[in-house]
mmCIF file of C-alpha atoms in Angstrom:
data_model
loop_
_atom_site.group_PDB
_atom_site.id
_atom_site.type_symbol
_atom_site.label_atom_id
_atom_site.label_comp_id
_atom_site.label_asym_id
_atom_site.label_seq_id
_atom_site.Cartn_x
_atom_site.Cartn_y
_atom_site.Cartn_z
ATOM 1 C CA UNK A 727 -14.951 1.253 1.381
ATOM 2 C CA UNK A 728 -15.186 3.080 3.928
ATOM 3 C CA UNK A 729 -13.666 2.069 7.497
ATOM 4 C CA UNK A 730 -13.188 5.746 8.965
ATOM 5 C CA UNK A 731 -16.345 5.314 11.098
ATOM 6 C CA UNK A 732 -13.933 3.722 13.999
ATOM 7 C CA UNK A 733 -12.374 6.884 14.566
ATOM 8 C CA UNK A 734 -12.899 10.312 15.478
ATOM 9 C CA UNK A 735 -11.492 12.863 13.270
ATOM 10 C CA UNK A 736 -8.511 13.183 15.208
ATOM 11 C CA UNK A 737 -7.030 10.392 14.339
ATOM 12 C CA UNK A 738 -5.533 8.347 11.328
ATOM 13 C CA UNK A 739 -4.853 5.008 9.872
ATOM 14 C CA UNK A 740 -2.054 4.116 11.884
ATOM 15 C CA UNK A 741 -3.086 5.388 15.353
ATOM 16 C CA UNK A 742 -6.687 5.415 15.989
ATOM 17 C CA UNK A 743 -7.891 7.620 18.637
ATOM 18 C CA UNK A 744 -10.329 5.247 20.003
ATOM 19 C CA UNK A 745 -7.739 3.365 22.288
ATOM 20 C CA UNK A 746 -10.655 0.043 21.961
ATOM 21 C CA UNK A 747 -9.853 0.085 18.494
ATOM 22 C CA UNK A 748 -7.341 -3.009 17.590
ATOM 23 C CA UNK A 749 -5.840 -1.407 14.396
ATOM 24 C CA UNK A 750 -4.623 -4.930 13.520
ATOM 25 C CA UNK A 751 -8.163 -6.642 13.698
ATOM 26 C CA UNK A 752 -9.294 -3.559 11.791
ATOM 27 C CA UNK A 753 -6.915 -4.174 8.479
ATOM 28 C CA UNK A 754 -7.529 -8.061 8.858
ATOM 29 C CA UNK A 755 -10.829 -7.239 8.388
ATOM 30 C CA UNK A 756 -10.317 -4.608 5.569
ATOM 31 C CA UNK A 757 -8.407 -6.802 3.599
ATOM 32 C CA UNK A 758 -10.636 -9.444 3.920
ATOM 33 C CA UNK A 759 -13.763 -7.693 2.555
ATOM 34 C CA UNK A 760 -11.528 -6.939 -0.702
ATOM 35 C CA UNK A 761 -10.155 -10.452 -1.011
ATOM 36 C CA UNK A 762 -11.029 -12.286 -3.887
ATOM 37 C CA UNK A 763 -12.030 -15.318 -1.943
ATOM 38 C CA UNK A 764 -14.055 -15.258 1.213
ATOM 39 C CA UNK A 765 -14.701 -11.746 0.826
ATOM 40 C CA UNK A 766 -16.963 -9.059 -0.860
ATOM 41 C CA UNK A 767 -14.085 -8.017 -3.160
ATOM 42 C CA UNK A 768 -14.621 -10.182 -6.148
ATOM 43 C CA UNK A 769 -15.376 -13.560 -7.814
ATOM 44 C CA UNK A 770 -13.038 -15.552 -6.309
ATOM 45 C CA UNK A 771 -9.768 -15.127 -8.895
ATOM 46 C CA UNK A 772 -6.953 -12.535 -8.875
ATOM 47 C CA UNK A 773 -4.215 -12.524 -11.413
ATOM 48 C CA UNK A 774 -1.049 -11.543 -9.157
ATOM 49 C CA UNK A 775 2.433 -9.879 -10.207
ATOM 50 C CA UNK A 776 5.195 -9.483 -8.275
ATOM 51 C CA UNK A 777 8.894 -7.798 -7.958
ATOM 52 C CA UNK A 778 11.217 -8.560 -5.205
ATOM 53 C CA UNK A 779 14.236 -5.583 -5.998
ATOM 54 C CA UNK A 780 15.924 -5.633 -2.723
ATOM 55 C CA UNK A 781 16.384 -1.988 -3.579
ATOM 56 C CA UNK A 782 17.705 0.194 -1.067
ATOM 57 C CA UNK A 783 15.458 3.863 -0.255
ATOM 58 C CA UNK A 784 17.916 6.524 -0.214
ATOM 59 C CA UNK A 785 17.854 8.586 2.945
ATOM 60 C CA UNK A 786 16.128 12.115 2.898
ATOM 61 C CA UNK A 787 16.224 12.332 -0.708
ATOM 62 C CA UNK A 788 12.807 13.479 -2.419
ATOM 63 C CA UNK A 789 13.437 11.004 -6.054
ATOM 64 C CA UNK A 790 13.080 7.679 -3.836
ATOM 65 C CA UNK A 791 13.369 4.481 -4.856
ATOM 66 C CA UNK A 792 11.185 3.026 -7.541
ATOM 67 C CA UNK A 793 10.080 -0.244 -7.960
ATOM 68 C CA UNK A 794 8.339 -1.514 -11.270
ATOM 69 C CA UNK A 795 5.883 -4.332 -11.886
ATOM 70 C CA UNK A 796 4.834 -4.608 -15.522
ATOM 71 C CA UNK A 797 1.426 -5.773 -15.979
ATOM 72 C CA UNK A 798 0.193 -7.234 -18.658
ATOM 73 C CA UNK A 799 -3.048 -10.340 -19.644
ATOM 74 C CA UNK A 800 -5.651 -8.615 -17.223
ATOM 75 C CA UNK A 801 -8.950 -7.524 -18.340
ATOM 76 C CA UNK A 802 -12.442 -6.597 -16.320
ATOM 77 C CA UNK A 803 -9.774 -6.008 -12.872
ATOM 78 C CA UNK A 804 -12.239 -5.047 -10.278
ATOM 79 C CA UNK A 805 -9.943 -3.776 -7.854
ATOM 80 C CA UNK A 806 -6.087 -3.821 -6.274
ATOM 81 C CA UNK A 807 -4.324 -5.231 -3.544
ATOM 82 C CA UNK A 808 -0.804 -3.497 -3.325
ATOM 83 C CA UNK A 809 1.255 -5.415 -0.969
ATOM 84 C CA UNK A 810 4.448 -4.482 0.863
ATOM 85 C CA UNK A 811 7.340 -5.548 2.536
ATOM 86 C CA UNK A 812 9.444 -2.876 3.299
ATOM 87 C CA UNK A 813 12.288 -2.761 6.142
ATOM 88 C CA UNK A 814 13.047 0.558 7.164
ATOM 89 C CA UNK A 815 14.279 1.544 10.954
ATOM 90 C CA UNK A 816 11.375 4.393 11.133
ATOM 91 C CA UNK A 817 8.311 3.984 8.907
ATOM 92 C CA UNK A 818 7.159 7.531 9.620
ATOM 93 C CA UNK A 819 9.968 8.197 7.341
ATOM 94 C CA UNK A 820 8.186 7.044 4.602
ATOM 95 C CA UNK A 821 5.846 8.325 1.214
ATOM 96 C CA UNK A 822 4.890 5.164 -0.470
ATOM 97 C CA UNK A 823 2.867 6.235 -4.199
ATOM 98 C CA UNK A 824 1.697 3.936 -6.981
ATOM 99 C CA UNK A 825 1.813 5.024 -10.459
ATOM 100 C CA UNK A 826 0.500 3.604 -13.731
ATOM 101 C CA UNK A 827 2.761 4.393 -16.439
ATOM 102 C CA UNK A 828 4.018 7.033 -14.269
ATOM 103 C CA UNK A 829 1.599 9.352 -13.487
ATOM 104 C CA UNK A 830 0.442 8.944 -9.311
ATOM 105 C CA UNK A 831 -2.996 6.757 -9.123
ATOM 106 C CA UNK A 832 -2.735 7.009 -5.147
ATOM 107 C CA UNK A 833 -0.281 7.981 -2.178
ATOM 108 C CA UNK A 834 -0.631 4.878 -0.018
ATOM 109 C CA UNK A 835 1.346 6.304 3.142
ATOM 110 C CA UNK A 836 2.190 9.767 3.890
ATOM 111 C CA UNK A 837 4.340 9.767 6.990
ATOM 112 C CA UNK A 838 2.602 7.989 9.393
ATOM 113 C CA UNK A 839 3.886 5.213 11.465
ATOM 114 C CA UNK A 840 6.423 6.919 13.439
ATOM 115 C CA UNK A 841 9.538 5.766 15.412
ATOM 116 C CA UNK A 842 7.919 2.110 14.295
ATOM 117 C CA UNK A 843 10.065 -0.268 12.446
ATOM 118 C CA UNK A 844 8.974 -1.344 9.044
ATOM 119 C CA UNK A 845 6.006 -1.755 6.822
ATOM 120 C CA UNK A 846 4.465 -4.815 5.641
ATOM 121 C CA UNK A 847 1.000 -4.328 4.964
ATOM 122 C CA UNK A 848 -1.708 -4.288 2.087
ATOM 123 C CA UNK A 849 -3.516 -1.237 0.517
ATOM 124 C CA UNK A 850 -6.708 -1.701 -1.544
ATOM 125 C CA UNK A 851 -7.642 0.514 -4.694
ATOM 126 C CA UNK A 852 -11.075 0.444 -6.244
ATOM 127 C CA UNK A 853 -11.705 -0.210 -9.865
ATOM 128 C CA UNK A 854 -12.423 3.656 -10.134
ATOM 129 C CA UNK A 855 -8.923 4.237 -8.962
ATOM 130 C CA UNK A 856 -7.141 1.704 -10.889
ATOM 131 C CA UNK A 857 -8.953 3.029 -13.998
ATOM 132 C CA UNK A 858 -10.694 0.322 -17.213
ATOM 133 C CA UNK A 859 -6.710 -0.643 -18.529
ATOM 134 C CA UNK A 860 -4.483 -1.633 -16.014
ATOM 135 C CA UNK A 861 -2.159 -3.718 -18.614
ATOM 136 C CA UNK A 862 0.611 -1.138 -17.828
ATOM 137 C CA UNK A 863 4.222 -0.612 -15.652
ATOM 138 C CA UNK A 864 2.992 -0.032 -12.136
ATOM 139 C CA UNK A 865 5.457 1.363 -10.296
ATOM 140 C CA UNK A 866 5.853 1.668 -6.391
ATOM 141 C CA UNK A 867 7.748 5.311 -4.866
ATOM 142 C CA UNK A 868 8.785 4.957 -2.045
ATOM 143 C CA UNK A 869 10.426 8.341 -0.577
ATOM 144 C CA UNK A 870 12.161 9.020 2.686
ATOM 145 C CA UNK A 871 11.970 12.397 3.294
ATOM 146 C CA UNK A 872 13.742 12.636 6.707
ATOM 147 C CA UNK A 873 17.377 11.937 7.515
ATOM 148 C CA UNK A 874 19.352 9.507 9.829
ATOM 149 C CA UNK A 875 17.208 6.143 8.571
ATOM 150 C CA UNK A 876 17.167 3.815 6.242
ATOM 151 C CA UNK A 877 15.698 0.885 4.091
ATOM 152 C CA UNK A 878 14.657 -1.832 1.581
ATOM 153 C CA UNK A 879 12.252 -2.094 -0.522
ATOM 154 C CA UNK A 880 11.824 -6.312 -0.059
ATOM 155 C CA UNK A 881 8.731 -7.075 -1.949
ATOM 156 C CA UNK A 882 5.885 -5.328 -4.322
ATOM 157 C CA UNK A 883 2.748 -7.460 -4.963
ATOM 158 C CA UNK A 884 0.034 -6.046 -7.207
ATOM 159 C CA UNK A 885 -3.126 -8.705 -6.643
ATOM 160 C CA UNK A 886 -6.025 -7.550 -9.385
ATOM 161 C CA UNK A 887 -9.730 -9.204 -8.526
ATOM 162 C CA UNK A 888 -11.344 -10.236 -11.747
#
């Protein structure tokens, strides 16, 4: 699970500092290695829930917007695929969290991203991380913490490998 060896410690997720680094063929291949089909990340099913708020992210306000997607009918998960669509005219804006029953599991983004538009990406979590139950509301925080931008929150998909 770890992909950090393509980078020197200088740099981050968003803006590796090994300029022969294609980030994008980097997640591609993250994402594959977790998918349930045609990758290491499981037996080949997923049980997927979704929730498509259209919910606008207040502007440099620390309570966010928060998005919730009830789970329920999943045992023996053994892992997460959080996927985003967010539109937001600077993504290094942005402090994207997932909570089970709302206490934080992971912070997803932190600020990175800069003056770039948007974020649609995918984020995986480990069984470890997503804990034995995951029959719970899942919620997605998504927090600008800087003014003069602003947002939607399109799309949360939670995709559980079983």
């Amino acid at each position: 699970s770890h992909f950090d060896f393509l980078w020197s410690p200088t740099g981050d997720w968003g803006q590796p500092s090994n300029p022969n680094v294609d980030v994008a063929n980097v997640k591609k291949l993250v994402k594959l290695s977790v998918a349930a089909q045609d990758g290491g990340g499981g037996t080949g099913t997923s049980k997927d829930f979704s929730a498509t708020p259209n919910a606008a992210i207040p502007d440099n306000d620390p309570a966010g917007v928060s998005v919730d997607v009830p789970v329920s009918g999943v045992s023996s998960a053994k892992g997460l695929t959080v996927s985003v669509d967010i539109t937001h005219t600077y993504r290094g804006d942005l402090t994207l969290t997932l909570l089970k029953n709302g206490t934080a599991v992971k912070t997803l983004v932190h600020d990175v991203g800069g003056s770039a538009d948007n974020i649609v990406d995918s984020y995986p979590l480990t069984a470890d991380e997503i804990g034995t139950d995951v029959n719970a509301t899942w919620t997605l925080q998504v927090v600008d913490d800087a003014a003069e931008d602003s947002g939607t929150v399109n799309k949360v998909t939670l995709s559980f490998a079983l």
